[in-house]
Short mmCIF file of C-alpha atoms in Angstrom, two decimals:
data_model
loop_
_atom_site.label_atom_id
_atom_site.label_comp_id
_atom_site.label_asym_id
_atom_site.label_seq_id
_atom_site.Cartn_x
_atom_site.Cartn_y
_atom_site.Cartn_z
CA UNK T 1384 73.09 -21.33 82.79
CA UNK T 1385 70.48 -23.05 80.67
CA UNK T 1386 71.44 -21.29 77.71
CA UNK T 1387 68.55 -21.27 75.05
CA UNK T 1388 64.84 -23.06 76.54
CA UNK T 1389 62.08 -24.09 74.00
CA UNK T 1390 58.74 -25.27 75.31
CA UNK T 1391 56.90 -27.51 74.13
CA UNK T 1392 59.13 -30.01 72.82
CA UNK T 1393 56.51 -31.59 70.71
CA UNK T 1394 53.22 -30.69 69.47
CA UNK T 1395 50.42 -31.72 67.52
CA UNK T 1396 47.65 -29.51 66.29
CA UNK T 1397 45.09 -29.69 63.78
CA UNK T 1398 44.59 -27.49 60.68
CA UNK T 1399 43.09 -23.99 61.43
CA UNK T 1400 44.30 -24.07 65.45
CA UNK T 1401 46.74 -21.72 67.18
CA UNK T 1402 49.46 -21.84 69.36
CA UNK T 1403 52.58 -20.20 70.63
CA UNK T 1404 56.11 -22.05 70.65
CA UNK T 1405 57.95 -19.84 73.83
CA UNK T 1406 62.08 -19.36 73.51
CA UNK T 1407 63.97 -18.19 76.33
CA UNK T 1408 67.46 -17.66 76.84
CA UNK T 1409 69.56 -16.08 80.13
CA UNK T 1410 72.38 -14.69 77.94
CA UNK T 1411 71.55 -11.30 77.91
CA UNK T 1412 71.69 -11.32 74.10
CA UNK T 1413 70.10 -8.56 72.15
CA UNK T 1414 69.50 -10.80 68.60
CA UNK T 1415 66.93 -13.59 68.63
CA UNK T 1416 65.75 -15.16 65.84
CA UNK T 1417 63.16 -18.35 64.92
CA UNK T 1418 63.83 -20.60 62.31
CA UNK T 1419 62.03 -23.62 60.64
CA UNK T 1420 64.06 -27.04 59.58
CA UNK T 1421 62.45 -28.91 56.71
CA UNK T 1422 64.28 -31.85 55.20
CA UNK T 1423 66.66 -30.98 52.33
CA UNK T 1424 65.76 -27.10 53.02
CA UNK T 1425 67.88 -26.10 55.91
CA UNK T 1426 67.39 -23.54 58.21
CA UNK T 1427 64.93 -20.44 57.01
CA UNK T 1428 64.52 -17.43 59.19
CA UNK T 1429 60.78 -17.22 59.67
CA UNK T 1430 61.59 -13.56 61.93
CA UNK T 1431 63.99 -12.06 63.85
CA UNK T 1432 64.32 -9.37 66.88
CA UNK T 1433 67.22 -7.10 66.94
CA UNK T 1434 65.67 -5.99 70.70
CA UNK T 1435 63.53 -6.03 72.91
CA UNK T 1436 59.72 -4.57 71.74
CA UNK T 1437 61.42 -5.02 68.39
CA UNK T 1438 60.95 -7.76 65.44
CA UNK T 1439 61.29 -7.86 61.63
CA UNK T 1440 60.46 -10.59 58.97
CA UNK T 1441 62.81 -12.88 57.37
CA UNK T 1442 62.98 -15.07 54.78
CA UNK T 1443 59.63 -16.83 54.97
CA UNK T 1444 57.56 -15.06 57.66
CA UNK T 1445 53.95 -15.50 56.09
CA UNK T 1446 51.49 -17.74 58.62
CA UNK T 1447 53.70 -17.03 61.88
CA UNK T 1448 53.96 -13.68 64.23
CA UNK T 1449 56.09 -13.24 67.04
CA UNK T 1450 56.43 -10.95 70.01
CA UNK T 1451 59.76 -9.56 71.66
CA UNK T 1452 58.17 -7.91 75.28
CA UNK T 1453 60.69 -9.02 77.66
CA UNK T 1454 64.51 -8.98 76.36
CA UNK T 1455 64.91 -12.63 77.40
CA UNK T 1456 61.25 -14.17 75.26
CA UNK T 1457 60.84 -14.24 72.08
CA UNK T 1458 57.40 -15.53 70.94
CA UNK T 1459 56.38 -17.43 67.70
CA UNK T 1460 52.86 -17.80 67.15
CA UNK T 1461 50.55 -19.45 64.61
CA UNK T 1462 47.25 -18.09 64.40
CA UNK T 1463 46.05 -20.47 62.25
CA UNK T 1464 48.04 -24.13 61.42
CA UNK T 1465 48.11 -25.24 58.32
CA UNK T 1466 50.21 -28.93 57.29
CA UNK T 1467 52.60 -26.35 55.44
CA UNK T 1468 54.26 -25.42 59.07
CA UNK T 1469 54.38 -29.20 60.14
CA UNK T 1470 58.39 -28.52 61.05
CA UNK T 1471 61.30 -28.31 63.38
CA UNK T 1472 61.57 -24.88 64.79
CA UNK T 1473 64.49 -23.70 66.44
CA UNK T 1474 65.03 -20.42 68.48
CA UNK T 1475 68.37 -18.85 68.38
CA UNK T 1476 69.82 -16.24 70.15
CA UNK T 1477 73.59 -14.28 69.58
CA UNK T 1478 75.50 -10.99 71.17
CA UNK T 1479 76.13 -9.85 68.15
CA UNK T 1480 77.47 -10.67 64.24
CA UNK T 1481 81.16 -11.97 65.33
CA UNK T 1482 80.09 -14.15 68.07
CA UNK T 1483 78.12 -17.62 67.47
CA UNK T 1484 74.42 -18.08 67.91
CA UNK T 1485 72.86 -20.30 70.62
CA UNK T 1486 70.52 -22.82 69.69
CA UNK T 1487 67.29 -24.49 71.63
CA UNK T 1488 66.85 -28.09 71.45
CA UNK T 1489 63.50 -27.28 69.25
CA UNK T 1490 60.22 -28.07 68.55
CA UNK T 1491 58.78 -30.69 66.46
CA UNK T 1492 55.29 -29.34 65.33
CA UNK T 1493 53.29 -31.72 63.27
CA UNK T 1494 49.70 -29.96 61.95
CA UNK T 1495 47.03 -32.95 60.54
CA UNK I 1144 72.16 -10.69 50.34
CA UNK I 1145 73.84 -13.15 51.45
CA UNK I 1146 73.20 -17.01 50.59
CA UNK I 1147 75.46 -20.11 51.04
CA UNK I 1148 75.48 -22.77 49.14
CA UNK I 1149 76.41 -26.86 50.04
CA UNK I 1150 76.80 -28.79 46.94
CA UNK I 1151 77.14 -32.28 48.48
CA UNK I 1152 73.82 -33.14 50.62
CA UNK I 1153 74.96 -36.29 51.57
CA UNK I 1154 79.03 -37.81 51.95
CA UNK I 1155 79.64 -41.34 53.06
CA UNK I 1156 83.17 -42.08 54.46
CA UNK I 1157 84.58 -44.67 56.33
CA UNK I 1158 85.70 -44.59 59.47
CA UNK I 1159 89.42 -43.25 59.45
CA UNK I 1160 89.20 -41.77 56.57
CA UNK I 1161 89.65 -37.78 55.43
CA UNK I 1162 86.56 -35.80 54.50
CA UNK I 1163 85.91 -32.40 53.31
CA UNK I 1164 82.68 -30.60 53.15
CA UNK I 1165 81.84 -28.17 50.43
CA UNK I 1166 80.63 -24.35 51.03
CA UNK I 1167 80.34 -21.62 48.92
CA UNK I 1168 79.02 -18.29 49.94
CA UNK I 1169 77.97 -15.00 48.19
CA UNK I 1170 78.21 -11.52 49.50
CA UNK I 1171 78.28 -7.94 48.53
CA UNK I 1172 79.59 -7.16 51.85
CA UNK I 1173 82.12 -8.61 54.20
CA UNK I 1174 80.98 -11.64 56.40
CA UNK I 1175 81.46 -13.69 59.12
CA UNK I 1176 81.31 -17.24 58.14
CA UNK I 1177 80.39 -20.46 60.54
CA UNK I 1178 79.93 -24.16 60.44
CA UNK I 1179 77.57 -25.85 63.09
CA UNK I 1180 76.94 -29.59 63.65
CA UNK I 1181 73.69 -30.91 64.30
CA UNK I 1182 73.35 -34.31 66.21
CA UNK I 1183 70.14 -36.28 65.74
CA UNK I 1184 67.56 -34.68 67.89
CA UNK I 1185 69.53 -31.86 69.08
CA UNK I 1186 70.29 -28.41 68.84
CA UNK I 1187 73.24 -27.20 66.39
CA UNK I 1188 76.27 -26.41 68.09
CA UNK I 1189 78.85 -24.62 66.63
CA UNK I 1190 82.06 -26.11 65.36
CA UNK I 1191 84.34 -23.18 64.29
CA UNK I 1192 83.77 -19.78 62.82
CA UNK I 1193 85.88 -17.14 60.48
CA UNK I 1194 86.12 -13.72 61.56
CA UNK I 1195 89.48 -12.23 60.50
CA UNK I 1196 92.98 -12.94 59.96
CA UNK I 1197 94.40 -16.55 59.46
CA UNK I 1198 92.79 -17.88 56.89
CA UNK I 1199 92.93 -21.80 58.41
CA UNK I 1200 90.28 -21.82 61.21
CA UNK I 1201 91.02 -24.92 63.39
CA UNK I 1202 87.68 -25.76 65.97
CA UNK I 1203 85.94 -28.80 67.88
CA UNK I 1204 86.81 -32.66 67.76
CA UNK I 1205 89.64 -32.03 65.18
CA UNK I 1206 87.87 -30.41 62.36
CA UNK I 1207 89.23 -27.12 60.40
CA UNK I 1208 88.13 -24.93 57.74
CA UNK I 1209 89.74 -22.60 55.09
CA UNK I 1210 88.40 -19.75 54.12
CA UNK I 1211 89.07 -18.46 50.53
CA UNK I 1212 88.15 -15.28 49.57
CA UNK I 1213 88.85 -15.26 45.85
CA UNK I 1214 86.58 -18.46 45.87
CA UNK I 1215 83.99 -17.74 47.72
CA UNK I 1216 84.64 -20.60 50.04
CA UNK I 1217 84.62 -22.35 53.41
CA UNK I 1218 85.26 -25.79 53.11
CA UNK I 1219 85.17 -27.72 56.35
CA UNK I 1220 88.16 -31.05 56.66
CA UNK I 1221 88.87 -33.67 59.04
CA UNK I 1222 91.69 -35.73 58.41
CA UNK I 1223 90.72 -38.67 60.46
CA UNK I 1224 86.81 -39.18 61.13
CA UNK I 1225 85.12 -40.85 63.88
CA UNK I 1226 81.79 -42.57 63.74
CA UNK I 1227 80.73 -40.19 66.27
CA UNK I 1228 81.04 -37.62 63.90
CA UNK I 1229 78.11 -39.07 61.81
CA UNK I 1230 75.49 -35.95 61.80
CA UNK I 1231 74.46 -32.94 59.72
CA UNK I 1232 76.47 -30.34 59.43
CA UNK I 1233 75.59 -26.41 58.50
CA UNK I 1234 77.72 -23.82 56.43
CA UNK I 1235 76.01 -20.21 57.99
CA UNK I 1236 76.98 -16.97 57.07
CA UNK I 1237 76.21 -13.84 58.98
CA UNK I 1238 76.02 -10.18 57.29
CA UNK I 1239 77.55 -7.06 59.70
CA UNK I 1240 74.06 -4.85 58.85
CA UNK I 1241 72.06 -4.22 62.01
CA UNK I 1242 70.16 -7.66 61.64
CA UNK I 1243 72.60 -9.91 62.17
CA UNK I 1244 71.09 -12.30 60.40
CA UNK I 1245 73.01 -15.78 60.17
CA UNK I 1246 72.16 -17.68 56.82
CA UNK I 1247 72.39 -21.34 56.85
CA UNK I 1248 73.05 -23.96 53.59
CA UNK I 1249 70.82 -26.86 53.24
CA UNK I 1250 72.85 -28.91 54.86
CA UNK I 1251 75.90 -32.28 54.67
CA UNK I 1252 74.77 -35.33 55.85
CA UNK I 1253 77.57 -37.23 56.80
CA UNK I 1254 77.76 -40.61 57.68
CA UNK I 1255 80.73 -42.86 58.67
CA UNK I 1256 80.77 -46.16 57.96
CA UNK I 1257 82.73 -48.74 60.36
#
C-alpha cells in the first residue's frame, strides 16, 4: 500500500498563478484533510472532507479551494498565489476520530 | 473548540538523558489526544495516542505519555533519548463531532546533543 501520495513534491510559482497540489490515499478512509506548516505555527487546517463530493473550511481556508470527486482525491487548489501561501502542505487522511491520521510526505510551495 | 497548547518550542538534551514534552489541551467535549513525530523532510508519523482507559499510554522507540484529565494534559517522556530521536514533535487533539478534525500544537523541537 502506498498509504498517503502528494504530487508535486516541490513547486515554485509566481504571484497571481494557479495550481492544484493532488493527495491520494488507498485506505479507503472517509476523512481527508489539507493542512499548511509554517515555522513556529504548526499545522492549520486550511479544509477538510468528511466524504466524498463533500468539503468544509477550517481554520484558515481563505486563498485555497479544494475538491472531493472521487473518495480516494482530495484536491487543493490556488487560484491565485500570493507569497502568503509560500508553505509546507500536507494531506492527511483517517477512518475515523479514534484511529490516527495518515500523512503525505508534502509539498514545499514557494510563491515569488 | 478544541486547541492544544506546547509551551516549550524548543528542548535541548543530551544524549542519555530523560526528557519530557509539555501539552496542554482544552475541550468542552471529550477527546482523543495524539502525539506525532516529524523527521526532517518527512511526513509525521504517529507516536502514541489516548483513547480510553489507562491513563499511561506507552508507543514507538520507547516514548510514553500521561494523560491527566484534571490538568488538561498530555505530556510526552522518554527516559533515555537517542540522537535519532532529534526531530519535531506534535501534541494533536481530535474532537468526536462529525469533522473529525485533529488539532495540532505548534510544535517541540528537540534536539540531542552527543
Amino acid at each position: 500500500n502506498a498509504g498517503v501520495t502528494q504530487t508535486p513534491k516541490f513547486r515554485v510559482l509566481k504571484t497571481g498563478q494557479s495550481m492544484t497540489l493532488l493527495c491520494a490515499q488507498d485506505m479507503n478512509h472517509e476523512y481527508m484533510y489539507w493542512y499548511r506548516q509554517d515555522p513556529g505555527m504548526g499545522l492549520r487546517l486550511i479544509h477538510y472532507s468528511v466524504g466524498e463530493g463533500t468539503t468544509a473550511k477550517g481554520e484558515v481556508p481563505d486563498g485555497y479551494n479544494v475538491s472531493r470527486l472521487k473518495k480516494q482525491n482530495f484536491l487543493l487548489g490556488l487560484e491565485s498565489a500570493a507569497p502568503s501561501q509560500t508553505s509546507v502542505y500536507f494531506c492527511a487522511s483517517r477512518l475515523n476520530s479514534y484511529t490516527e491520521a495518515f500523512f503525505g510526505q508534502g509539498t514545499r510551495l514557494t510563491v515569488v | 473548540a478544541q486547541s492544544v497548547t506546547q509551551l516549550d518550542s524548543q528542548v535541548p538534551v543530551f544524549e542519555e538523558a530523560p526528557v519530557e514534552l509539555r501539552c496542554n489541551y482544552s475541550s468542552s467535549v471529550s477527546v482523543y489526544l495524539f502525539w506525532y513525530v516529524q523527521y526532517p523532510n518527512q511526513g509525521l508519523q504517529l507516536l502514541l495516542k489516548y483513547l480510553s482507559g489507562s491513563t499511561l499510554v506507552k508507543g514507538i522507540n520507547g516514548f510514553e505519555a500521561e494523560f491527566n484529565k484534571s490538568q488538561t494534559s498530555f505530556h510526552l517522556r522518554k527516559p533515555s533519548v537517542h540522537i535519532s530521536d532529534t526531530a519535531e514533535y506534535f501534541c494533536a487533539v481530535s474532537d468526536q463531532t462529525g469533522a473529525n478534525n485533529l488539532f495540532f500544537g505548534t510544535g517541540t523541537r528537540l534536539t540531542v546533543i552527543p
